[in-house]
CSV table of C-alpha atoms and ligand atoms in Angstrom, one decimal:
chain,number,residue,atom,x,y,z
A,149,UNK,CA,0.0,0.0,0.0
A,150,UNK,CA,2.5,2.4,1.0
A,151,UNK,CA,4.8,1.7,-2.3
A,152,UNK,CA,1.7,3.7,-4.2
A,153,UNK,CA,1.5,6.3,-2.0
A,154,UNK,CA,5.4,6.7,-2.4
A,155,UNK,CA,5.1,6.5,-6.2
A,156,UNK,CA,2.1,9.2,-6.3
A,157,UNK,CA,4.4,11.8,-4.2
A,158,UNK,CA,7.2,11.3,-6.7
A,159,UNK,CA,4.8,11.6,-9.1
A,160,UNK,CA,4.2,15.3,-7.2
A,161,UNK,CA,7.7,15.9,-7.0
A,162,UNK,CA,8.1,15.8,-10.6
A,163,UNK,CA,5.2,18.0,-11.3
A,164,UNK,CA,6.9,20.6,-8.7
A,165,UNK,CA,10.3,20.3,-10.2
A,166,UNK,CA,9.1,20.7,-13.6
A,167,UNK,CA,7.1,24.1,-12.2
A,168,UNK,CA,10.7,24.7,-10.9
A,169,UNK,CA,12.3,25.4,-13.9
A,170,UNK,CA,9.4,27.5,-15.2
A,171,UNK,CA,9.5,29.7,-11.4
A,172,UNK,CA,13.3,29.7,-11.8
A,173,UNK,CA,13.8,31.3,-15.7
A,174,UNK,CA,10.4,33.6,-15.5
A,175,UNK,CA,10.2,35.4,-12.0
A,176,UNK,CA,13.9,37.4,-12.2
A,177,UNK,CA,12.2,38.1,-15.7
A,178,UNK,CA,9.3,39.5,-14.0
A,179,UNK,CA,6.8,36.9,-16.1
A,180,UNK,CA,3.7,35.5,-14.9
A,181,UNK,CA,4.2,32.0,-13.4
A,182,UNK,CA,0.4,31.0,-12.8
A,183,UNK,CA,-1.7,31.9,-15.7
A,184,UNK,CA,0.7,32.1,-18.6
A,185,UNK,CA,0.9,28.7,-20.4
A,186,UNK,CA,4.4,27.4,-20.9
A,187,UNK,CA,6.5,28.4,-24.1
A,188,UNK,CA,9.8,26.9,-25.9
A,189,UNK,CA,12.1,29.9,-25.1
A,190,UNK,CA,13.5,29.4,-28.9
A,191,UNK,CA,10.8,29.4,-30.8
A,192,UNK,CA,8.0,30.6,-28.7
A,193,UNK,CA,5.7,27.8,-29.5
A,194,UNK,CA,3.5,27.3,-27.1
A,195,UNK,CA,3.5,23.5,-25.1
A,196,UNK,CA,0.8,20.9,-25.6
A,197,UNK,CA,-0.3,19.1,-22.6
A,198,UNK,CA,2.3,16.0,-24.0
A,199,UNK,CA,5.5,18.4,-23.8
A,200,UNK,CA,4.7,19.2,-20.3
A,201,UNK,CA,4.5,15.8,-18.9
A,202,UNK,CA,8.1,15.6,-16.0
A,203,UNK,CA,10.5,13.1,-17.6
A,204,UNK,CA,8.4,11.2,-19.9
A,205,UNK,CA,7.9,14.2,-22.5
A,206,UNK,CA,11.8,14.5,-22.0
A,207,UNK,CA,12.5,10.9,-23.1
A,208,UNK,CA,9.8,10.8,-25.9
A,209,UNK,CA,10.7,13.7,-27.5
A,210,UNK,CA,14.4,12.6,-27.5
A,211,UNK,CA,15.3,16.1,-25.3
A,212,UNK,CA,14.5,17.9,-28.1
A,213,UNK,CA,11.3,20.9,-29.0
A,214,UNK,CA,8.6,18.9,-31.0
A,215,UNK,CA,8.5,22.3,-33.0
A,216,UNK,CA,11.6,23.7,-33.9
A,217,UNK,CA,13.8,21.1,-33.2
A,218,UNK,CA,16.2,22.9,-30.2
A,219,UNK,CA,17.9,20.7,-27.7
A,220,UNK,CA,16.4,21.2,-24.0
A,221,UNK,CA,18.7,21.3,-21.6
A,222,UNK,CA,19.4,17.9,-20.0
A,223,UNK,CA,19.4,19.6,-16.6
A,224,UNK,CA,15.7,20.1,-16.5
A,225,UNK,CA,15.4,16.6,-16.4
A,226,UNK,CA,18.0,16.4,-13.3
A,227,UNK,CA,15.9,19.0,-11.9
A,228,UNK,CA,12.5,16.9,-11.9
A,229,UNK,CA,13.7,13.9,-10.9
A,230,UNK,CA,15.7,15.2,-8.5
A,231,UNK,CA,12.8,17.0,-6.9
A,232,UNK,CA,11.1,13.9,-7.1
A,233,UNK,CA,13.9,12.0,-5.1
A,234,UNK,CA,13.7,14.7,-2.6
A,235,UNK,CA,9.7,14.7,-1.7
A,236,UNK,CA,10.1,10.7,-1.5
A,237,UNK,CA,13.1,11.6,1.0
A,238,UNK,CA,11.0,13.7,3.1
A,239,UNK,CA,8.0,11.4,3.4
A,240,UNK,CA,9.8,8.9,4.3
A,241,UNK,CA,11.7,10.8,6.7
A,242,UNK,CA,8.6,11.7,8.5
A,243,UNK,CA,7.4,7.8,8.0
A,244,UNK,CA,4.8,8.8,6.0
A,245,UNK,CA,2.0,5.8,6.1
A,246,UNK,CA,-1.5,5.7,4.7
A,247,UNK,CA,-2.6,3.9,8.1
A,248,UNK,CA,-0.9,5.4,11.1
A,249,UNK,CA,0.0,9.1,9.9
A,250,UNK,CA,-2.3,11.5,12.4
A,251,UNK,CA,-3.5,14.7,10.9
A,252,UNK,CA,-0.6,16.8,12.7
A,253,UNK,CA,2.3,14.6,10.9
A,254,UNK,CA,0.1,15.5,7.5
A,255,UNK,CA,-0.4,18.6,8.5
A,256,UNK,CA,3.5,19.8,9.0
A,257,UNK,CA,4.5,17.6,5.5
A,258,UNK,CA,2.4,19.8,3.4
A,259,UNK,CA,4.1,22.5,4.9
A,260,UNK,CA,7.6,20.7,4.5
A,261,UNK,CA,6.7,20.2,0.8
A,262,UNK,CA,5.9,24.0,0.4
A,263,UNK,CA,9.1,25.1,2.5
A,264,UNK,CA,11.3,22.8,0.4
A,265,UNK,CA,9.6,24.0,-3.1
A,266,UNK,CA,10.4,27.4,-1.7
A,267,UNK,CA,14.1,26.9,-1.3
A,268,UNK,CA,14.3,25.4,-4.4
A,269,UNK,CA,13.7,28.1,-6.3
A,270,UNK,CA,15.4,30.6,-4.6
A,271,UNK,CA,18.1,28.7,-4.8
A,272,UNK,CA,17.8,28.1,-8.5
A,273,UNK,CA,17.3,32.1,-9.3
A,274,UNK,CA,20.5,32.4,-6.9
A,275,UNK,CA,22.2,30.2,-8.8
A,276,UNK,CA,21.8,31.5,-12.2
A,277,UNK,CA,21.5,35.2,-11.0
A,278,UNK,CA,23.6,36.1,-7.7
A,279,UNK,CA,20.1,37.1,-6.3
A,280,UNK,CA,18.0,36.2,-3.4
A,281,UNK,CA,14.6,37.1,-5.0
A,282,UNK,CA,12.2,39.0,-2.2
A,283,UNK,CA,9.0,37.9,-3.8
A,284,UNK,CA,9.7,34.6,-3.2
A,285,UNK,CA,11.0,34.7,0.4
A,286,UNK,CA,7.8,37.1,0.7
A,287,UNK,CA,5.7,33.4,-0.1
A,288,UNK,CA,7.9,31.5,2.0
A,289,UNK,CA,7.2,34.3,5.7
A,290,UNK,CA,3.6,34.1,4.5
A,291,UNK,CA,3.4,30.1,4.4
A,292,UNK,CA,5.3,29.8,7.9
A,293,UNK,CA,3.1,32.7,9.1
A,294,UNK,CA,-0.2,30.6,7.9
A,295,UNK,CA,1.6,27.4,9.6
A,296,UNK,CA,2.1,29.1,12.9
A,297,UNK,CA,-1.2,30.3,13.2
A,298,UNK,CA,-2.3,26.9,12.6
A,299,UNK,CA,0.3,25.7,15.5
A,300,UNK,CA,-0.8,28.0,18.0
A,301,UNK,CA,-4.9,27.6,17.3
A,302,UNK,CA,-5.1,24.0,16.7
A,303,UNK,CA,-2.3,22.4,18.0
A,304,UNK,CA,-1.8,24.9,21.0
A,305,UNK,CA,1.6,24.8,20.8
A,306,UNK,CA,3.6,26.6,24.2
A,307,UNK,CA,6.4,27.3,21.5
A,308,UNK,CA,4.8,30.0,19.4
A,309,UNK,CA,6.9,32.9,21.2
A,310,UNK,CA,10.1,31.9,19.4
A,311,UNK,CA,8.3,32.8,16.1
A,312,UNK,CA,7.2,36.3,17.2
A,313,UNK,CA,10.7,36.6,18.1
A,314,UNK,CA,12.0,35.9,15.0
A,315,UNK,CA,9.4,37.8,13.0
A,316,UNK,CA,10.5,40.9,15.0
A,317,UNK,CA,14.0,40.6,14.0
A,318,UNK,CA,12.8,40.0,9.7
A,319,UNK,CA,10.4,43.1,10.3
A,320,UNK,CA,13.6,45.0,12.0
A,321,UNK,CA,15.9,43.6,9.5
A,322,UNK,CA,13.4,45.0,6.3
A,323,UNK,CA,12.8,48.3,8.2
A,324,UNK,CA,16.6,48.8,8.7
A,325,UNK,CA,17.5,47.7,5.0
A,326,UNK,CA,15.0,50.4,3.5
A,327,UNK,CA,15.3,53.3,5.6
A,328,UNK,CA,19.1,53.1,6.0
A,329,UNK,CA,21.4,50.6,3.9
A,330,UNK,CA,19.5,51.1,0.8
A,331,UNK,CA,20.6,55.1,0.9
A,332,UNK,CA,24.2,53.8,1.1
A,333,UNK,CA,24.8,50.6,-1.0
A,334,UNK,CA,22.0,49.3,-4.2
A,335,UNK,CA,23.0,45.8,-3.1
A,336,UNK,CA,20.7,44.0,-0.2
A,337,UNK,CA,22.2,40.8,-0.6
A,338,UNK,CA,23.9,40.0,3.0
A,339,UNK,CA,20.9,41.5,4.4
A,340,UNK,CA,18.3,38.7,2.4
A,341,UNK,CA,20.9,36.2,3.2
A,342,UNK,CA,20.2,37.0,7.0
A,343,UNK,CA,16.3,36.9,6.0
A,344,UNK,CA,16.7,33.2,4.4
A,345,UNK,CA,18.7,32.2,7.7
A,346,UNK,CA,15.8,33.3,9.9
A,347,UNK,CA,13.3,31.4,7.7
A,348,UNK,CA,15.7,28.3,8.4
A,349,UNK,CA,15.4,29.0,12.3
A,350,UNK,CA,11.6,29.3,11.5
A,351,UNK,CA,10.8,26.1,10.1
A,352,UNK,CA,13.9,23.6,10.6
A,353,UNK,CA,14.3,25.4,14.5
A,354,UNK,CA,18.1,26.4,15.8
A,355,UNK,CA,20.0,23.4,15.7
A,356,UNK,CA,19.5,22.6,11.7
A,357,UNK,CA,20.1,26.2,10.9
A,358,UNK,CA,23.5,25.8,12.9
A,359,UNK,CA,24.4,22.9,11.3
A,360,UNK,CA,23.5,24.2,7.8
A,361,UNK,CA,25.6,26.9,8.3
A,362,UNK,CA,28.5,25.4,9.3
A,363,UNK,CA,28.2,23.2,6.4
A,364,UNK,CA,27.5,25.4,4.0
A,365,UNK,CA,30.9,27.4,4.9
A,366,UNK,CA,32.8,23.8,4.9
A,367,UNK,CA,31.1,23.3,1.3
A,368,UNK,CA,32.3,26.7,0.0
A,369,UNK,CA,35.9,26.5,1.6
A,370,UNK,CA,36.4,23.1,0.1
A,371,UNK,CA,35.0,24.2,-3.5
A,372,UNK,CA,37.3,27.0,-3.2
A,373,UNK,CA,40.0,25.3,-2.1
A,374,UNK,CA,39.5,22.5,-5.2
A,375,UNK,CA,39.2,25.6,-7.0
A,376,UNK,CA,42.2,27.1,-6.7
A,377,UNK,CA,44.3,23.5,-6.9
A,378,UNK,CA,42.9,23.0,-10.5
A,379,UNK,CA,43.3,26.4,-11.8
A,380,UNK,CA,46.9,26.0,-10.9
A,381,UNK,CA,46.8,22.8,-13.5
A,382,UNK,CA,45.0,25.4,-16.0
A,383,UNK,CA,46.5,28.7,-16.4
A,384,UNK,CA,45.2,30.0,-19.6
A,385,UNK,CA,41.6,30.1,-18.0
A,386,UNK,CA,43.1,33.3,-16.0
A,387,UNK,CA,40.9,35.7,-18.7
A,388,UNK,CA,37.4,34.0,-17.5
A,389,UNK,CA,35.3,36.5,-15.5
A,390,UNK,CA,35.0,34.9,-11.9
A,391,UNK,CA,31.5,34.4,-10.9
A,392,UNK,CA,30.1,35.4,-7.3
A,393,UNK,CA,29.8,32.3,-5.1
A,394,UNK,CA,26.0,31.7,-4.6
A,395,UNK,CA,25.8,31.7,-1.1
A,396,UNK,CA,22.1,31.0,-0.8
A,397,UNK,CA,22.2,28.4,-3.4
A,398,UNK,CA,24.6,26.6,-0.4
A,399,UNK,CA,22.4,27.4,2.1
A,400,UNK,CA,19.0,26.6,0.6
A,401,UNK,CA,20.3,22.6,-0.7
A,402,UNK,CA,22.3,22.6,2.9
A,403,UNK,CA,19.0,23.1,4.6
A,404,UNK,CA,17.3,20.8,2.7
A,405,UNK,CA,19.6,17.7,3.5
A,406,UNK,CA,20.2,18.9,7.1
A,407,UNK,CA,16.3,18.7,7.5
A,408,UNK,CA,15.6,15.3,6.2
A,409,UNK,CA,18.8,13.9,7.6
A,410,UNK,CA,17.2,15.0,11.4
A,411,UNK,CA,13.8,14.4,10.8
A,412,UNK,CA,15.1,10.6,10.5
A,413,UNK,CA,16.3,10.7,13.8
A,414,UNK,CA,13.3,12.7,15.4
A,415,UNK,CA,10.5,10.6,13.7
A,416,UNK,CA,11.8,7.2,14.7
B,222,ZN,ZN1,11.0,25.3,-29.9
């Protein structure tokens, strides 16, 4: 029974990733991402229901546009099934089960679902732009916001303080960022890198967020370390441009892992 139930959330998990790639290219272009159907980006062709299908469309239209022909890039399939890994990952974290899963277990893994579609895409756009995008950590404050309210009504939860803390700090954090840094410096991005840390604390509570931290910096010293050991193999690369390091492209995957590596522990 439960092998369905794990096949139908991958099944999700595709779905989401392929929504991904569509959140990821059109919101730093300022595109609709709800009502607009998808297009090929080459020829502008608008997508049949059969071209939008995660993976499948991929492998029957040999990873190429039924219409003009254009390679699509093998990482959107990566992405979905990747996605799809992850949401499996999760629910089995949480020991997701059709027969002994209680409302407040279902509860927190549609929340988990939305949290880690959230960090997915900012951590695409990150990735591909240097930028944290605020609209879409504006949808991730709103989400927890619905999920504490939820907490403290129904579940009465005694720890609802810590997220009024927190919320303080973002609401100091945004006041203090337009009134004052934005006067001096265009660039907000250590200030939305605090912002995504305090919607870790949030959701994945202190000790995760530690941990994700710490590993993130071990992850960036180390890929900075290999790559500074291979460009001393390959010294006519010195003309390349050097990209900034995505920091909350670190984070965000970091998070994720970090989250489904405890929940293992905390749901057993
Ligand atoms: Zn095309």
């Amino acid at each position: 029974m439960d092998i369905f139930l794990y096949i139908i959330i991958f099944i999700i998990g595709t779905l989401f990733g392929s929504f991904f790639t569509l959140a990821i290219y059109r919101i730093p272009l300022k595109q609709d991402i709800t009502h607009k159907r998808s297009y090929c980006p080459n020829c502008n062709h608008q997508l049949s229901f059969l071209d939008m299908l995660p993976i499948l469309s991929y492998i029957f239209l040999k990873g190429k546009c039924r219409y003009c022909g254009q390679k699509i890039r093998p990482r959107y399939l990566i992405l979905e099934i990747l996605s799809g890994i992850v949401f499996v990952l999760f629910a089995m974290s949480i020991k997701l089960n059709v027969f002994t899963t209680n409302i407040s277990t279902l509860v927190y893994f549609v929340f988990g679902l939305i949290y880690i579609a959230t960090l997915f895409i900012i951590a695409g756009i990150d990735k591909e732009n240097h930028k944290i995008e605020k609209s879409v950590l504006l949808f991730g404050y709103i989400m927890q916001a619905i999920y504490i309210i939820y907490l403290y009504i129904v579940e009465k939860d005694p720890n609802v303080y810590r997220y009024v803390i927190y919320l303080i700090i973002v609401l100091a954090l945004v006041l203090i960022n337009t009134f004052y840094l934005r006067k001096k410096t265009k660039n907000s991005y250590v200030v939305d890198i605090l912002l995504l840390c305090i919607m870790f604390l949030m959701f994945t509570y202190e000790a995760i967020s530690i941990l994700t931290i710490d590993f993130t910096l071990l992850t960036i010293a180390i890929s900075l370390i290999a790559e500074k050991l291979l460009s001393v193999n390959k010294k006519e690369e010195k003309g390349e441009e050097k990209k900034p390091i995505p920091i909350g492209f670190y984070l965000c995957i970091t998070n994720i892992i970090c989250l489904i590596i405890s929940n293992y522990y905390i749901f057993f």
